[in-house]
Amino acid sequence: MVSVRNSLLAILTMGPAYGFQLHGELATRTAGRRSVNVGQIYSTLERLTRQGAVEDAGSTPDGLPLYRLTAPGRVEALAWLQDTDSGSGAEWNDMLDRVLIASSLPHVDLAPVLAGYRTAWLVRPDRGGDSRRSIVETGQERLGRSAQDLQARAALAWLDTVADAVADTVADTVAPDTPVQLHRGLSQLRPKRGRRPATPA
């Protein structure tokens, strides 16, 4: 499951945004891999505000409350974008979500993120160095190790694909023949709905 908290912080490094806008940004920047209820976006923003990572940034002309990062929130967001640590079993999904979001942000240097993940997948214990492996490997252990090895190879191949896309994006700025767009700003499309402040009775 994508870290909604960290993802929202990362997207807010682009500048102030409102809740329903962040809901759409999260969906598009993870290529539709994650469906998060808009209510979860608002509850996460409220929690981030209480924790001091996000603060009120006024409102849009039509009354939608805007949120922006505080200084500690920005530090946390940028640290998450550069991190490659994941809980056991979550490595694949965490990598996809983090790299997809980072690749969409113009101010993030993706090269160290890709290098960090490449190192992480190359040195995983299941790629040959696990001293805890049984002397006599069971059939299930062998099948499990095979699955982990295939996943690591797939991760490395995907990281190569991302690196190629980044190179294509750079090339397009010089000779725009192939439309490859990774970086983009916040969408300015206005929602048909969104949470507005309650009007006093």
PDB file of C-alpha atoms in Angstrom:
ATOM      1  CA  MET A   1       0.000   0.000   0.000  1.00  0.00           C
ATOM      2  CA  VAL A   2       1.355   3.395  -0.955  1.00  0.00           C
ATOM      3  CA  SER A   3       2.317   5.591   1.977  1.00  0.00           C
ATOM      4  CA  VAL A   4      -0.377   8.233   1.622  1.00  0.00           C
ATOM      5  CA  ARG A   5       1.290  10.363   4.262  1.00  0.00           C
ATOM      6  CA  ASN A   6       4.703  10.456   2.585  1.00  0.00           C
ATOM      7  CA  SER A   7       3.248  10.713  -0.896  1.00  0.00           C
ATOM      8  CA  LEU A   8       1.213  13.797   0.027  1.00  0.00           C
ATOM      9  CA  LEU A   9       4.266  15.405   1.589  1.00  0.00           C
ATOM     10  CA  ALA A  10       6.248  14.694  -1.585  1.00  0.00           C
ATOM     11  CA  ILE A  11       3.571  16.174  -3.842  1.00  0.00           C
ATOM     12  CA  LEU A  12       3.310  19.261  -1.636  1.00  0.00           C
ATOM     13  CA  THR A  13       6.983  20.009  -2.367  1.00  0.00           C
ATOM     14  CA  MET A  14       5.535  21.405  -5.628  1.00  0.00           C
ATOM     15  CA  GLY A  15       3.647  24.088  -3.696  1.00  0.00           C
ATOM     16  CA  PRO A  16       0.308  24.618  -1.930  1.00  0.00           C
ATOM     17  CA  ALA A  17      -2.613  22.423  -2.978  1.00  0.00           C
ATOM     18  CA  TYR A  18      -6.116  21.541  -1.815  1.00  0.00           C
ATOM     19  CA  GLY A  19      -7.318  18.112  -0.752  1.00  0.00           C
ATOM     20  CA  PHE A  20      -9.252  17.045  -3.838  1.00  0.00           C
ATOM     21  CA  GLN A  21      -6.379  18.260  -6.027  1.00  0.00           C
ATOM     22  CA  LEU A  22      -3.958  16.115  -4.014  1.00  0.00           C
ATOM     23  CA  HIS A  23      -6.312  13.147  -4.430  1.00  0.00           C
ATOM     24  CA  GLY A  24      -6.032  13.463  -8.222  1.00  0.00           C
ATOM     25  CA  GLU A  25      -2.299  14.113  -8.136  1.00  0.00           C
ATOM     26  CA  LEU A  26      -1.676  10.967  -6.090  1.00  0.00           C
ATOM     27  CA  ALA A  27      -3.636   8.858  -8.583  1.00  0.00           C
ATOM     28  CA  THR A  28      -1.930  10.257 -11.679  1.00  0.00           C
ATOM     29  CA  ARG A  29       1.584  10.338 -10.245  1.00  0.00           C
ATOM     30  CA  THR A  30       1.383   6.655  -9.279  1.00  0.00           C
ATOM     31  CA  ALA A  31       0.019   5.825 -12.774  1.00  0.00           C
ATOM     32  CA  GLY A  32      -3.335   4.798 -11.306  1.00  0.00           C
ATOM     33  CA  ARG A  33      -1.777   1.956  -9.310  1.00  0.00           C
ATOM     34  CA  ARG A  34      -3.358   3.159  -6.087  1.00  0.00           C
ATOM     35  CA  SER A  35      -6.953   4.062  -5.349  1.00  0.00           C
ATOM     36  CA  VAL A  36      -7.221   6.107  -2.171  1.00  0.00           C
ATOM     37  CA  ASN A  37     -10.536   7.366  -0.829  1.00  0.00           C
ATOM     38  CA  VAL A  38     -10.679  11.165  -0.876  1.00  0.00           C
ATOM     39  CA  GLY A  39     -11.726  11.045   2.789  1.00  0.00           C
ATOM     40  CA  GLN A  40      -8.392   9.412   3.586  1.00  0.00           C
ATOM     41  CA  ILE A  41      -6.627  12.323   1.892  1.00  0.00           C
ATOM     42  CA  TYR A  42      -8.413  14.844   4.110  1.00  0.00           C
ATOM     43  CA  SER A  43      -7.896  12.843   7.307  1.00  0.00           C
ATOM     44  CA  THR A  44      -4.187  12.473   6.458  1.00  0.00           C
ATOM     45  CA  LEU A  45      -3.896  16.224   5.842  1.00  0.00           C
ATOM     46  CA  GLU A  46      -5.546  16.923   9.195  1.00  0.00           C
ATOM     47  CA  ARG A  47      -3.131  14.543  10.920  1.00  0.00           C
ATOM     48  CA  LEU A  48      -0.139  16.119   9.128  1.00  0.00           C
ATOM     49  CA  THR A  49      -1.333  19.540  10.275  1.00  0.00           C
ATOM     50  CA  ARG A  50      -1.530  18.375  13.897  1.00  0.00           C
ATOM     51  CA  GLN A  51       1.972  16.893  13.568  1.00  0.00           C
ATOM     52  CA  GLY A  52       3.388  20.170  12.249  1.00  0.00           C
ATOM     53  CA  ALA A  53       4.397  18.861   8.813  1.00  0.00           C
ATOM     54  CA  VAL A  54       1.661  20.788   6.961  1.00  0.00           C
ATOM     55  CA  GLU A  55      -0.014  24.121   7.620  1.00  0.00           C
ATOM     56  CA  ASP A  56      -2.895  26.255   6.390  1.00  0.00           C
ATOM     57  CA  ALA A  57      -2.074  28.191   3.215  1.00  0.00           C
ATOM     58  CA  GLY A  58      -5.299  30.148   2.814  1.00  0.00           C
ATOM     59  CA  SER A  59      -7.830  29.102   0.219  1.00  0.00           C
ATOM     60  CA  THR A  60      -8.546  29.098  -3.491  1.00  0.00           C
ATOM     61  CA  PRO A  61     -10.728  31.894  -4.951  1.00  0.00           C
ATOM     62  CA  ASP A  62     -13.728  29.557  -4.686  1.00  0.00           C
ATOM     63  CA  GLY A  63     -13.086  28.671  -1.052  1.00  0.00           C
ATOM     64  CA  LEU A  64     -11.141  25.390  -1.122  1.00  0.00           C
ATOM     65  CA  PRO A  65      -8.653  25.267   1.776  1.00  0.00           C
ATOM     66  CA  LEU A  66      -5.016  25.105   0.679  1.00  0.00           C
ATOM     67  CA  TYR A  67      -2.260  23.185   2.474  1.00  0.00           C
ATOM     68  CA  ARG A  68       1.487  23.771   2.314  1.00  0.00           C
ATOM     69  CA  LEU A  69       4.559  22.150   3.812  1.00  0.00           C
ATOM     70  CA  THR A  70       6.235  23.496   6.901  1.00  0.00           C
ATOM     71  CA  ALA A  71      10.045  23.460   7.034  1.00  0.00           C
ATOM     72  CA  PRO A  72      10.091  20.118   8.938  1.00  0.00           C
ATOM     73  CA  GLY A  73       7.527  18.711   6.491  1.00  0.00           C
ATOM     74  CA  ARG A  74       9.749  19.615   3.531  1.00  0.00           C
ATOM     75  CA  VAL A  75      12.769  17.965   5.158  1.00  0.00           C
ATOM     76  CA  GLU A  76      10.726  14.814   5.780  1.00  0.00           C
ATOM     77  CA  ALA A  77       9.352  14.767   2.227  1.00  0.00           C
ATOM     78  CA  LEU A  78      12.763  15.118   0.579  1.00  0.00           C
ATOM     79  CA  ALA A  79      14.248  12.465   2.885  1.00  0.00           C
ATOM     80  CA  TRP A  80      11.476  10.009   1.931  1.00  0.00           C
ATOM     81  CA  LEU A  81      12.034  10.653  -1.779  1.00  0.00           C
ATOM     82  CA  GLN A  82      15.707   9.676  -1.425  1.00  0.00           C
ATOM     83  CA  ASP A  83      15.135   6.671   0.849  1.00  0.00           C
ATOM     84  CA  THR A  84      15.094   3.034  -0.281  1.00  0.00           C
ATOM     85  CA  ASP A  85      14.148   1.310   2.980  1.00  0.00           C
ATOM     86  CA  SER A  86      10.945  -0.719   3.008  1.00  0.00           C
ATOM     87  CA  GLY A  87       9.271  -3.163   5.316  1.00  0.00           C
ATOM     88  CA  SER A  88       9.829  -6.838   4.573  1.00  0.00           C
ATOM     89  CA  GLY A  89       7.643  -7.896   1.664  1.00  0.00           C
ATOM     90  CA  ALA A  90       6.818  -4.304   0.673  1.00  0.00           C
ATOM     91  CA  GLU A  91      10.011  -3.609  -1.280  1.00  0.00           C
ATOM     92  CA  TRP A  92       8.503  -3.933  -4.765  1.00  0.00           C
ATOM     93  CA  ASN A  93       5.423  -1.737  -4.197  1.00  0.00           C
ATOM     94  CA  ASP A  94       7.362   0.857  -2.199  1.00  0.00           C
ATOM     95  CA  MET A  95       9.926   1.125  -4.989  1.00  0.00           C
ATOM     96  CA  LEU A  96       7.291   1.553  -7.694  1.00  0.00           C
ATOM     97  CA  ASP A  97       5.327   4.200  -5.783  1.00  0.00           C
ATOM     98  CA  ARG A  98       8.379   6.176  -4.674  1.00  0.00           C
ATOM     99  CA  VAL A  99      10.090   6.147  -8.081  1.00  0.00           C
ATOM    100  CA  LEU A 100       6.876   7.005  -9.930  1.00  0.00           C
ATOM    101  CA  ILE A 101       6.202   9.976  -7.662  1.00  0.00           C
ATOM    102  CA  ALA A 102       9.838  11.135  -7.637  1.00  0.00           C
ATOM    103  CA  SER A 103      10.029  10.898 -11.433  1.00  0.00           C
ATOM    104  CA  SER A 104       7.078  13.296 -11.765  1.00  0.00           C
ATOM    105  CA  LEU A 105       8.626  16.055  -9.623  1.00  0.00           C
ATOM    106  CA  PRO A 106      10.830  18.477 -11.615  1.00  0.00           C
ATOM    107  CA  HIS A 107      12.976  19.443  -8.622  1.00  0.00           C
ATOM    108  CA  VAL A 108      13.951  15.870  -7.652  1.00  0.00           C
ATOM    109  CA  ASP A 109      17.180  14.367  -8.983  1.00  0.00           C
ATOM    110  CA  LEU A 110      16.129  10.819  -9.818  1.00  0.00           C
ATOM    111  CA  ALA A 111      19.662   9.469 -10.395  1.00  0.00           C
ATOM    112  CA  PRO A 112      20.518   8.854  -6.704  1.00  0.00           C
ATOM    113  CA  VAL A 113      17.076   7.311  -6.111  1.00  0.00           C
ATOM    114  CA  LEU A 114      17.619   4.824  -8.943  1.00  0.00           C
ATOM    115  CA  ALA A 115      21.194   4.125  -7.807  1.00  0.00           C
ATOM    116  CA  GLY A 116      20.009   3.510  -4.244  1.00  0.00           C
ATOM    117  CA  TYR A 117      17.356   1.051  -5.367  1.00  0.00           C
ATOM    118  CA  ARG A 118      19.771  -0.696  -7.727  1.00  0.00           C
ATOM    119  CA  THR A 119      22.181  -1.238  -4.824  1.00  0.00           C
ATOM    120  CA  ALA A 120      19.359  -2.367  -2.534  1.00  0.00           C
ATOM    121  CA  TRP A 121      18.183  -5.028  -5.009  1.00  0.00           C
ATOM    122  CA  LEU A 122      21.708  -6.203  -5.825  1.00  0.00           C
ATOM    123  CA  VAL A 123      22.686  -6.793  -2.188  1.00  0.00           C
ATOM    124  CA  ARG A 124      19.470  -8.431  -0.982  1.00  0.00           C
ATOM    125  CA  PRO A 125      20.189 -11.564   1.112  1.00  0.00           C
ATOM    126  CA  ASP A 126      18.106 -13.734  -1.230  1.00  0.00           C
ATOM    127  CA  ARG A 127      20.582 -12.981  -4.040  1.00  0.00           C
ATOM    128  CA  GLY A 128      23.182 -15.274  -2.556  1.00  0.00           C
ATOM    129  CA  GLY A 129      24.469 -14.039   0.776  1.00  0.00           C
ATOM    130  CA  ASP A 130      21.990 -15.239   3.389  1.00  0.00           C
ATOM    131  CA  SER A 131      23.906 -17.074   6.103  1.00  0.00           C
ATOM    132  CA  ARG A 132      20.595 -18.205   7.645  1.00  0.00           C
ATOM    133  CA  ARG A 133      19.809 -20.443   4.673  1.00  0.00           C
ATOM    134  CA  SER A 134      19.305 -24.048   5.641  1.00  0.00           C
ATOM    135  CA  ILE A 135      22.140 -26.488   4.975  1.00  0.00           C
ATOM    136  CA  VAL A 136      19.553 -28.726   3.331  1.00  0.00           C
ATOM    137  CA  GLU A 137      17.201 -26.500   1.355  1.00  0.00           C
ATOM    138  CA  THR A 138      13.552 -27.578   1.269  1.00  0.00           C
ATOM    139  CA  GLY A 139      11.555 -27.462  -1.937  1.00  0.00           C
ATOM    140  CA  GLN A 140       9.560 -24.525  -0.607  1.00  0.00           C
ATOM    141  CA  GLU A 141      12.716 -22.613   0.339  1.00  0.00           C
ATOM    142  CA  ARG A 142      14.085 -23.162  -3.147  1.00  0.00           C
ATOM    143  CA  LEU A 143      10.845 -21.992  -4.775  1.00  0.00           C
ATOM    144  CA  GLY A 144      10.711 -18.961  -2.465  1.00  0.00           C
ATOM    145  CA  ARG A 145      14.313 -18.062  -3.246  1.00  0.00           C
ATOM    146  CA  SER A 146      13.605 -18.427  -6.960  1.00  0.00           C
ATOM    147  CA  ALA A 147      10.633 -16.045  -6.678  1.00  0.00           C
ATOM    148  CA  GLN A 148      12.729 -13.507  -4.789  1.00  0.00           C
ATOM    149  CA  ASP A 149      15.517 -13.743  -7.345  1.00  0.00           C
ATOM    150  CA  LEU A 150      13.082 -13.241 -10.231  1.00  0.00           C
ATOM    151  CA  GLN A 151      11.575 -10.227  -8.455  1.00  0.00           C
ATOM    152  CA  ALA A 152      15.035  -8.714  -7.946  1.00  0.00           C
ATOM    153  CA  ARG A 153      15.858  -9.204 -11.629  1.00  0.00           C
ATOM    154  CA  ALA A 154      12.525  -7.629 -12.601  1.00  0.00           C
ATOM    155  CA  ALA A 155      13.225  -4.674 -10.281  1.00  0.00           C
ATOM    156  CA  LEU A 156      16.648  -4.116 -11.820  1.00  0.00           C
ATOM    157  CA  ALA A 157      15.203  -4.330 -15.336  1.00  0.00           C
ATOM    158  CA  TRP A 158      12.476  -1.826 -14.441  1.00  0.00           C
ATOM    159  CA  LEU A 159      15.038   0.571 -12.953  1.00  0.00           C
ATOM    160  CA  ASP A 160      16.892   0.384 -16.293  1.00  0.00           C
ATOM    161  CA  THR A 161      13.621   1.263 -18.054  1.00  0.00           C
ATOM    162  CA  VAL A 162      13.152   4.280 -15.788  1.00  0.00           C
ATOM    163  CA  ALA A 163      16.736   5.407 -16.411  1.00  0.00           C
ATOM    164  CA  ASP A 164      16.126   5.134 -20.173  1.00  0.00           C
ATOM    165  CA  ALA A 165      12.938   7.226 -19.835  1.00  0.00           C
ATOM    166  CA  VAL A 166      14.873   9.877 -17.919  1.00  0.00           C
ATOM    167  CA  ALA A 167      17.529   9.914 -20.642  1.00  0.00           C
ATOM    168  CA  ASP A 168      14.793  10.235 -23.300  1.00  0.00           C
ATOM    169  CA  THR A 169      13.275  13.161 -21.399  1.00  0.00           C
ATOM    170  CA  VAL A 170      16.636  14.912 -21.306  1.00  0.00           C
ATOM    171  CA  ALA A 171      17.148  14.223 -25.024  1.00  0.00           C
ATOM    172  CA  ASP A 172      13.684  15.620 -25.800  1.00  0.00           C
ATOM    173  CA  THR A 173      14.648  18.973 -24.316  1.00  0.00           C
ATOM    174  CA  VAL A 174      17.362  19.160 -26.981  1.00  0.00           C
ATOM    175  CA  ALA A 175      15.544  17.547 -29.929  1.00  0.00           C
ATOM    176  CA  PRO A 176      11.853  16.985 -29.121  1.00  0.00           C
ATOM    177  CA  ASP A 177      11.020  14.148 -31.511  1.00  0.00           C
ATOM    178  CA  THR A 178       9.427  11.660 -29.124  1.00  0.00           C
ATOM    179  CA  PRO A 179       6.901  12.978 -26.599  1.00  0.00           C
ATOM    180  CA  VAL A 180       8.195  11.675 -23.254  1.00  0.00           C
ATOM    181  CA  GLN A 181       6.895  13.613 -20.292  1.00  0.00           C
ATOM    182  CA  LEU A 182       7.964  12.677 -16.797  1.00  0.00           C
ATOM    183  CA  HIS A 183       8.049  16.005 -14.986  1.00  0.00           C
ATOM    184  CA  ARG A 184       4.951  18.122 -14.551  1.00  0.00           C
ATOM    185  CA  GLY A 185       3.516  20.741 -12.246  1.00  0.00           C
ATOM    186  CA  LEU A 186       0.340  20.546 -10.219  1.00  0.00           C
ATOM    187  CA  SER A 187      -2.800  20.160 -12.305  1.00  0.00           C
ATOM    188  CA  GLN A 188      -4.865  23.335 -12.575  1.00  0.00           C
ATOM    189  CA  LEU A 189      -8.061  21.510 -13.562  1.00  0.00           C
ATOM    190  CA  ARG A 190     -10.793  22.611 -11.190  1.00  0.00           C
ATOM    191  CA  PRO A 191     -12.708  19.819  -9.428  1.00  0.00           C
ATOM    192  CA  LYS A 192     -16.458  19.522  -9.574  1.00  0.00           C
ATOM    193  CA  ARG A 193     -16.322  19.036  -5.832  1.00  0.00           C
ATOM    194  CA  GLY A 194     -14.018  19.516  -2.907  1.00  0.00           C
ATOM    195  CA  ARG A 195     -14.183  20.112   0.813  1.00  0.00           C
ATOM    196  CA  ARG A 196     -15.005  23.701   1.592  1.00  0.00           C
ATOM    197  CA  PRO A 197     -15.066  25.284   5.036  1.00  0.00           C
ATOM    198  CA  ALA A 198     -18.390  25.048   6.802  1.00  0.00           C
ATOM    199  CA  THR A 199     -20.379  28.273   6.618  1.00  0.00           C
ATOM    200  CA  PRO A 200     -21.373  29.707   9.987  1.00  0.00           C
ATOM    201  CA  ALA A 201     -25.043  29.284  10.862  1.00  0.00           C
TER     202      ALA A 201
END
